[in-house]
Coordinates of C-alpha atoms in Angstrom, one line a residue:
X101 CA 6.5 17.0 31.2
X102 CA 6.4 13.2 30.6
X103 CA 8.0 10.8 29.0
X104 CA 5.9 10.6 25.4
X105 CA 6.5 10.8 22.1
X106 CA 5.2 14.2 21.7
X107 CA 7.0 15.3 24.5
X108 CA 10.0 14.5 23.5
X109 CA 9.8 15.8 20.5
X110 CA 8.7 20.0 22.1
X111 CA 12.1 19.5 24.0
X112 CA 13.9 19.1 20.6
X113 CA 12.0 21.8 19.2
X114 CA 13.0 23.6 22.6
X115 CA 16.6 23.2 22.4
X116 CA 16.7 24.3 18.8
X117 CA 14.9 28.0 19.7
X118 CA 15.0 31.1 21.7
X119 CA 13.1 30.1 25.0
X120 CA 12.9 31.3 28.6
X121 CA 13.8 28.3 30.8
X122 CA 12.2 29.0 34.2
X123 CA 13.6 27.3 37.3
X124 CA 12.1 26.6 40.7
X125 CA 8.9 25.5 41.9
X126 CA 5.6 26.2 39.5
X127 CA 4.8 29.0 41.5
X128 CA 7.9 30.7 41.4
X129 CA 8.1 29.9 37.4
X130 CA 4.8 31.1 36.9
X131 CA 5.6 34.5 38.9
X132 CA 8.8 34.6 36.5
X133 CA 6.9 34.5 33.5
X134 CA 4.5 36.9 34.6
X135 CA 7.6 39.5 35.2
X136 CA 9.1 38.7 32.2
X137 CA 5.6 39.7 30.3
X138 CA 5.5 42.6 31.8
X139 CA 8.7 43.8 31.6
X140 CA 8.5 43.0 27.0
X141 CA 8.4 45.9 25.3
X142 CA 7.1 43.8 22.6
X143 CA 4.2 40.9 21.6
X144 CA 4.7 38.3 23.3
X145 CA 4.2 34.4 21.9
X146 CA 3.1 32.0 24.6
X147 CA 3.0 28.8 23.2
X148 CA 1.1 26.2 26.2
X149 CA 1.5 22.6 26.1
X150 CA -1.3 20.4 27.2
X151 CA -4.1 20.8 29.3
X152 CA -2.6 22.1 32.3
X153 CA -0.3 25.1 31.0
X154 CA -2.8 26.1 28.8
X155 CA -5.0 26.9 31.6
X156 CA -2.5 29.5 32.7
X157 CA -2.1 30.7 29.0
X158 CA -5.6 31.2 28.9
X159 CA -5.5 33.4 33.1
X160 CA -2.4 35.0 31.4
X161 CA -3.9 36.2 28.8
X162 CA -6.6 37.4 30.2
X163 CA -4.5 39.4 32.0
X164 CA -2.3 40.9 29.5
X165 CA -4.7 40.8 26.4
X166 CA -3.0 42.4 23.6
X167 CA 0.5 41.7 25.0
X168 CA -0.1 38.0 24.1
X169 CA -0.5 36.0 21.4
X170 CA -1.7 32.8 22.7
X171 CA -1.8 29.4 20.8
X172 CA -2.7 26.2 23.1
X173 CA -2.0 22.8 22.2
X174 CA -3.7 19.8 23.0
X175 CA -1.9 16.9 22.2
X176 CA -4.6 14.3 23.3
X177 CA -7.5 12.5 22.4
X178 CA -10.9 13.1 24.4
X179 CA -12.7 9.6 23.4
X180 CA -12.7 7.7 26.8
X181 CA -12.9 11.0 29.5
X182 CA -13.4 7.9 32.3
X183 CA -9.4 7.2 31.8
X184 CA -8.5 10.8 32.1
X185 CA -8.3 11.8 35.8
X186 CA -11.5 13.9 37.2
X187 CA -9.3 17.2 38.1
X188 CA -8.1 16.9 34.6
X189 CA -11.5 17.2 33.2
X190 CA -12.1 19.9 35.2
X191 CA -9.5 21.6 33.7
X192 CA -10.5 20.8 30.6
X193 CA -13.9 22.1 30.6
X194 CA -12.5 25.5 32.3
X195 CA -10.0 25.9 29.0
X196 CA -12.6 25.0 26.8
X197 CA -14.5 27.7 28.5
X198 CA -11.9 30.6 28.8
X199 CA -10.2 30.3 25.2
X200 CA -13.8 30.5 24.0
X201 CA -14.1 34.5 25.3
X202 CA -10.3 35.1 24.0
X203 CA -8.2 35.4 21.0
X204 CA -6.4 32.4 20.4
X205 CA -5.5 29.2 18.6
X206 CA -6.5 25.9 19.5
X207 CA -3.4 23.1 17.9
X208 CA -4.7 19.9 17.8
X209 CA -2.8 17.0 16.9
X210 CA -5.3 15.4 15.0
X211 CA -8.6 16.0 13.4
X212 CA -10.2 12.8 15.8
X213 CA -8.6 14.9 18.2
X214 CA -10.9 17.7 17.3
X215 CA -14.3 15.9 16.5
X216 CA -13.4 14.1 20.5
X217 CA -13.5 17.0 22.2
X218 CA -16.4 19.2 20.1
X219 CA -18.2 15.9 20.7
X220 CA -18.8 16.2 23.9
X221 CA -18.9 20.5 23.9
X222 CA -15.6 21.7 24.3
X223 CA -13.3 24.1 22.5
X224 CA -14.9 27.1 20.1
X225 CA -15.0 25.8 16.7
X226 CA -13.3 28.7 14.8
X227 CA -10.3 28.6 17.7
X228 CA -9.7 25.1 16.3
X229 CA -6.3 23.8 14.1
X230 CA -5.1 20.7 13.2
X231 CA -0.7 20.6 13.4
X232 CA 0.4 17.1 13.1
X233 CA 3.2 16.0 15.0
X234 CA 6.4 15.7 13.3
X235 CA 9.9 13.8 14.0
X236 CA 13.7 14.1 13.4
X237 CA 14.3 12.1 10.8
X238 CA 16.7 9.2 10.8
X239 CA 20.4 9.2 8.4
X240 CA 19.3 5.9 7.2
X241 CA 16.9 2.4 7.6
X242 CA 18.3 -1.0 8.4
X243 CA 17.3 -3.6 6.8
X244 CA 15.0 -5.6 8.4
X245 CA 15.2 -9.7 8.8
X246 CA 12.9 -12.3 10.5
X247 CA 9.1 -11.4 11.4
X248 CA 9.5 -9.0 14.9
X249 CA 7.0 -7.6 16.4
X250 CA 7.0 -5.0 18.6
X251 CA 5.1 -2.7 21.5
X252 CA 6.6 0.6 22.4
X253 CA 4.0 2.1 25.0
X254 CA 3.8 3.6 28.6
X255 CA 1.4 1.7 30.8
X256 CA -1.3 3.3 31.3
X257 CA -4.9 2.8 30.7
X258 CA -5.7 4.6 27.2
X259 CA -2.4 2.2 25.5
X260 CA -5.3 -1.3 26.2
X261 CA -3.0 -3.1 27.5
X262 CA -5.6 -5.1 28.7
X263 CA -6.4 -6.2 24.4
X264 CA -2.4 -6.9 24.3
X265 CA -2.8 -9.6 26.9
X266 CA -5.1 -11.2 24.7
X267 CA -2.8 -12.0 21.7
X268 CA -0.1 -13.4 23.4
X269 CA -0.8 -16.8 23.0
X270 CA -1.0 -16.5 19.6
X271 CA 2.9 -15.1 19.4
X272 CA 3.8 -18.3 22.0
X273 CA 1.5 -20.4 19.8
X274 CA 3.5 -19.5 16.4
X275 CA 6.8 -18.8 18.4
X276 CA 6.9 -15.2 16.5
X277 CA 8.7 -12.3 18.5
X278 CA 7.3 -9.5 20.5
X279 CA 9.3 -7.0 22.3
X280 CA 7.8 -4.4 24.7
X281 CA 9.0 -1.3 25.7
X282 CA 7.5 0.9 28.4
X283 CA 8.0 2.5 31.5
X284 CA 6.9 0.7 33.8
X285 CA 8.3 -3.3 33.0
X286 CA 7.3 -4.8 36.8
X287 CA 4.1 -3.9 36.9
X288 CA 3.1 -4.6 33.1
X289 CA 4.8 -7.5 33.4
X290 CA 3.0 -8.7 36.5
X291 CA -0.3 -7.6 34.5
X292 CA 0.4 -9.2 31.6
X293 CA 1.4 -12.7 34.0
X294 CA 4.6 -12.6 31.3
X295 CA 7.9 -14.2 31.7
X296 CA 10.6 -13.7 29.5
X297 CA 11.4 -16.1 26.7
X298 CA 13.0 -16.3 23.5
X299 CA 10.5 -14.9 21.8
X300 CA 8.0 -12.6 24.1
X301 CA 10.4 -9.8 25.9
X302 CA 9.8 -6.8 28.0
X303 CA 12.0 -4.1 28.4
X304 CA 12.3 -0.8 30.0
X305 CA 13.8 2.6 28.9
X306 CA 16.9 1.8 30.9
X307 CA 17.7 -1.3 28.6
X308 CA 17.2 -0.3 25.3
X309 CA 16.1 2.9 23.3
X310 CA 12.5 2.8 21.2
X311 CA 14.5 3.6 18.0
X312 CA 16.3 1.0 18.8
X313 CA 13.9 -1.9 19.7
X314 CA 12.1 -0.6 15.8
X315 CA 15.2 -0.5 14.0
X316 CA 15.2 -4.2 14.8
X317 CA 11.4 -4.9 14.2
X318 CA 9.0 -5.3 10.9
X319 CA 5.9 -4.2 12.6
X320 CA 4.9 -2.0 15.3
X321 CA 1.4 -2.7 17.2
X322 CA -0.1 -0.2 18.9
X323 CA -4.0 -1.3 20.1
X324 CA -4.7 1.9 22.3
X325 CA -8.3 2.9 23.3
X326 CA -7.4 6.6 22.6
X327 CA -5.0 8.7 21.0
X328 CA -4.7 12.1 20.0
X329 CA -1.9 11.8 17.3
X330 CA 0.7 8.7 18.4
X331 CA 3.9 10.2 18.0
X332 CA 5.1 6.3 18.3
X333 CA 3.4 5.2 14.7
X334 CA 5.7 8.1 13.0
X335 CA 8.8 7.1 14.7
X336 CA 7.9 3.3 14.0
X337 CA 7.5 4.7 10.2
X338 CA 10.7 6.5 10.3
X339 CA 12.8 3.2 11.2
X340 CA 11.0 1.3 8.4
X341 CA 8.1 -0.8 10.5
X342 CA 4.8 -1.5 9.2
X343 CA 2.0 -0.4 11.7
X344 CA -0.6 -2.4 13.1
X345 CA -2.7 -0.1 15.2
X346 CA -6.4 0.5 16.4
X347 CA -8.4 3.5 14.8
X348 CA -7.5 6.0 17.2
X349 CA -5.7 9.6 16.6
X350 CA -6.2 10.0 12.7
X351 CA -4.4 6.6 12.4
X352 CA -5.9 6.3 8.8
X353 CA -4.1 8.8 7.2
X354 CA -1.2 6.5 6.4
X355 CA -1.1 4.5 3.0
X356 CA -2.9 1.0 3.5
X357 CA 0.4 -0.6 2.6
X358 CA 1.7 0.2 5.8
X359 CA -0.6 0.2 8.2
X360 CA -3.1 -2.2 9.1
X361 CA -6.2 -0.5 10.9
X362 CA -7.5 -3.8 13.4
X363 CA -11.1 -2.9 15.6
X364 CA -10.4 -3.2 19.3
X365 CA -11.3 -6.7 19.5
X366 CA -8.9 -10.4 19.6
X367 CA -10.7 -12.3 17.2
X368 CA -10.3 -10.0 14.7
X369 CA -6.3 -8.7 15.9
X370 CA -5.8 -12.3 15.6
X371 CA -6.6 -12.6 11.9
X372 CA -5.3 -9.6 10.8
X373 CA -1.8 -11.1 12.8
X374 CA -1.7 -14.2 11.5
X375 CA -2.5 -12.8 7.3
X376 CA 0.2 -9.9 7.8
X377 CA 2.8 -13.1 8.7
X378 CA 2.0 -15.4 6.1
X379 CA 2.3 -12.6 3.8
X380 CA 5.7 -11.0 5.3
X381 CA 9.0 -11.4 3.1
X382 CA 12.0 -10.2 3.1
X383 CA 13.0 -9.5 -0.4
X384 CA 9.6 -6.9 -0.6
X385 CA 9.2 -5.7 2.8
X386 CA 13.2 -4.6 2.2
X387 CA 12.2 -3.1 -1.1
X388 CA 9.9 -0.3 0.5
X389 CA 12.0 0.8 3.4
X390 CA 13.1 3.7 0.5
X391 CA 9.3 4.6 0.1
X392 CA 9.1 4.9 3.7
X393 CA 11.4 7.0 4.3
X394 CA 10.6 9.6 1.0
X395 CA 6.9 9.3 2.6
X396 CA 8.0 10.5 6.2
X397 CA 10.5 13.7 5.0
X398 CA 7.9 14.8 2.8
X399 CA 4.4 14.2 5.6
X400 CA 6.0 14.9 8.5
X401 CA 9.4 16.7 9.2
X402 CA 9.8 18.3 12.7
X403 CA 8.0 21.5 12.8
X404 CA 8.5 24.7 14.6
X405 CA 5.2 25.7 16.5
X406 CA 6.1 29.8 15.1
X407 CA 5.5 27.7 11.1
X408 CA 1.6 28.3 12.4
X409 CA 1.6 31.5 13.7

């Protein structure tokens, strides 16, 4: 499992359930599981997360049939297949393919998610369900201060980093902060040709948390290519940033007053930076953290996949 939003929110959901953890290597877990099947006296819900597992949902059940009640999850978005790896769209198409000819549910994180993939032929319309992700939500929001921006993003092709290199000189240029968090800080860094300063930072998960790095910003940016549903816009939510995101993963479902929906393209990012600055205060941007959070609690608490069976 990696080191996403979404993921980490299945291992809370995990630790708050009854689950078989399975030790050793994939072939001795999957040879568990299988034991474990058929040794039930009753149904069994397997519940497969991402591409991958639900490939062996879909040879599981296939074996067991009626023992089963399968529900697959695919917590990505399908626009850009070129950034996905080519084993990985082989995988893809054989899922698409097998969950077609069995009973089962399809959770998709988003309805993009949904129109990516039937786009281009895959997954069995009446298999297919939208769950949006949900989050643990926070005690409280702090109150927010100066004008932060910040970037809370792995590095990897799909997040356009490549589009974030582009807008730093403006934040040098009008000296406003942006803080980056990601997982790989030498090698975006040495992408990005970035050196600290007072005002542009990258950190890694080692230095800081991502709740922490938004509990100290106004606005999070998030300019990805593709997205299935960006677990990172509803924690930025939760901890009272405003979102300024590309159109990716059903990012328009969130009120206009807090998220700004900017094309993939500079010019444009540009602008929409430099209006939502001159029109940041305090006093105002304070007075909605309350909204926020009513908003979040009621759209999106954290959800038990068993809710949708």
């Amino acid at each position: 499992m990696g080191a996403g939003g979404a993921q980490s929110t299945i291992r809370t959901i995990v630790a708050s359930n009854n689950v078989f953890v399975l030790h050793g290597s994939k072939g001795q877990k999957i040879w568990k599981l299988l034991r474990v099947i058929q040794n039930s006296k009753t149904k069994m819900h397997l519940i497969c997360w991402l591409y991958h597992a639900s490939l062996v949902g879909c040879l599981i059940k296939l074996c067991f049939r009626d023992k089963i009640i399968l529900s697959l999850n695919i917590r990505n978005g399908y626009a850009n297949p070129k950034d996905i790896k080519f084993s990985t769209r082989f995988i893809v198409s054989l899922v698409s393919i097998l969950s077609a000819g069995i009973e089962c549910r399809v959770n998709f994180c988003s309805e993009q998610s949904i129109t990516e993939h039937n786009c281009k032929g895959l997954f069995k319309k009446s298999n297919n369900n939208v769950v949006y992700n949900g989050i643990e939500q926070p005690s409280r929001i702090y109150t927010k201060n100066d004008f932060i921006v910040c970037i809370v993003a792995r590095y990897e092709p799909q997040k356009n980093y490549k589009l974030v290199k582009e807008t730093l000189p403006w934040f040098h240029k009008h000296q406003v902060a942006l803080h980056i968090l990601t997982d790989k800080k030498e090698e975006l860094s040495k992408f990005l040709n970035f050196h600290d300063s007072d005002f542009l930072k990258v950190y890694d998960n080692s230095e800081i948390s991502a709740l922490e790095i938004m509990e100290i910003s106004t606005h999070h940016m998030l300019l990805s290519s593709s997205e299935g549903f960006a677990n990172v816009n509803l924690e930025a939510l939760s901890r009272g940033c405003s979102l300024i995101c590309t159109n990716v993963g059903d990012s328009k479902i969130f009120p206009n007053e807090w998220c700004t929906i900017v094309p993939s393209n500079a010019s444009e990012i540009l602008k929409n930076l430099n209006y939502i600055r001159e029109k940041y205060d305090k006093k105002s941007f304070n007075d909605e953290l309350e909204k926020k959070k009513s908003y979040m609690i009621s759209n999106f608490p954290l959800k038990n996949e068993c809710d949708y069976v």
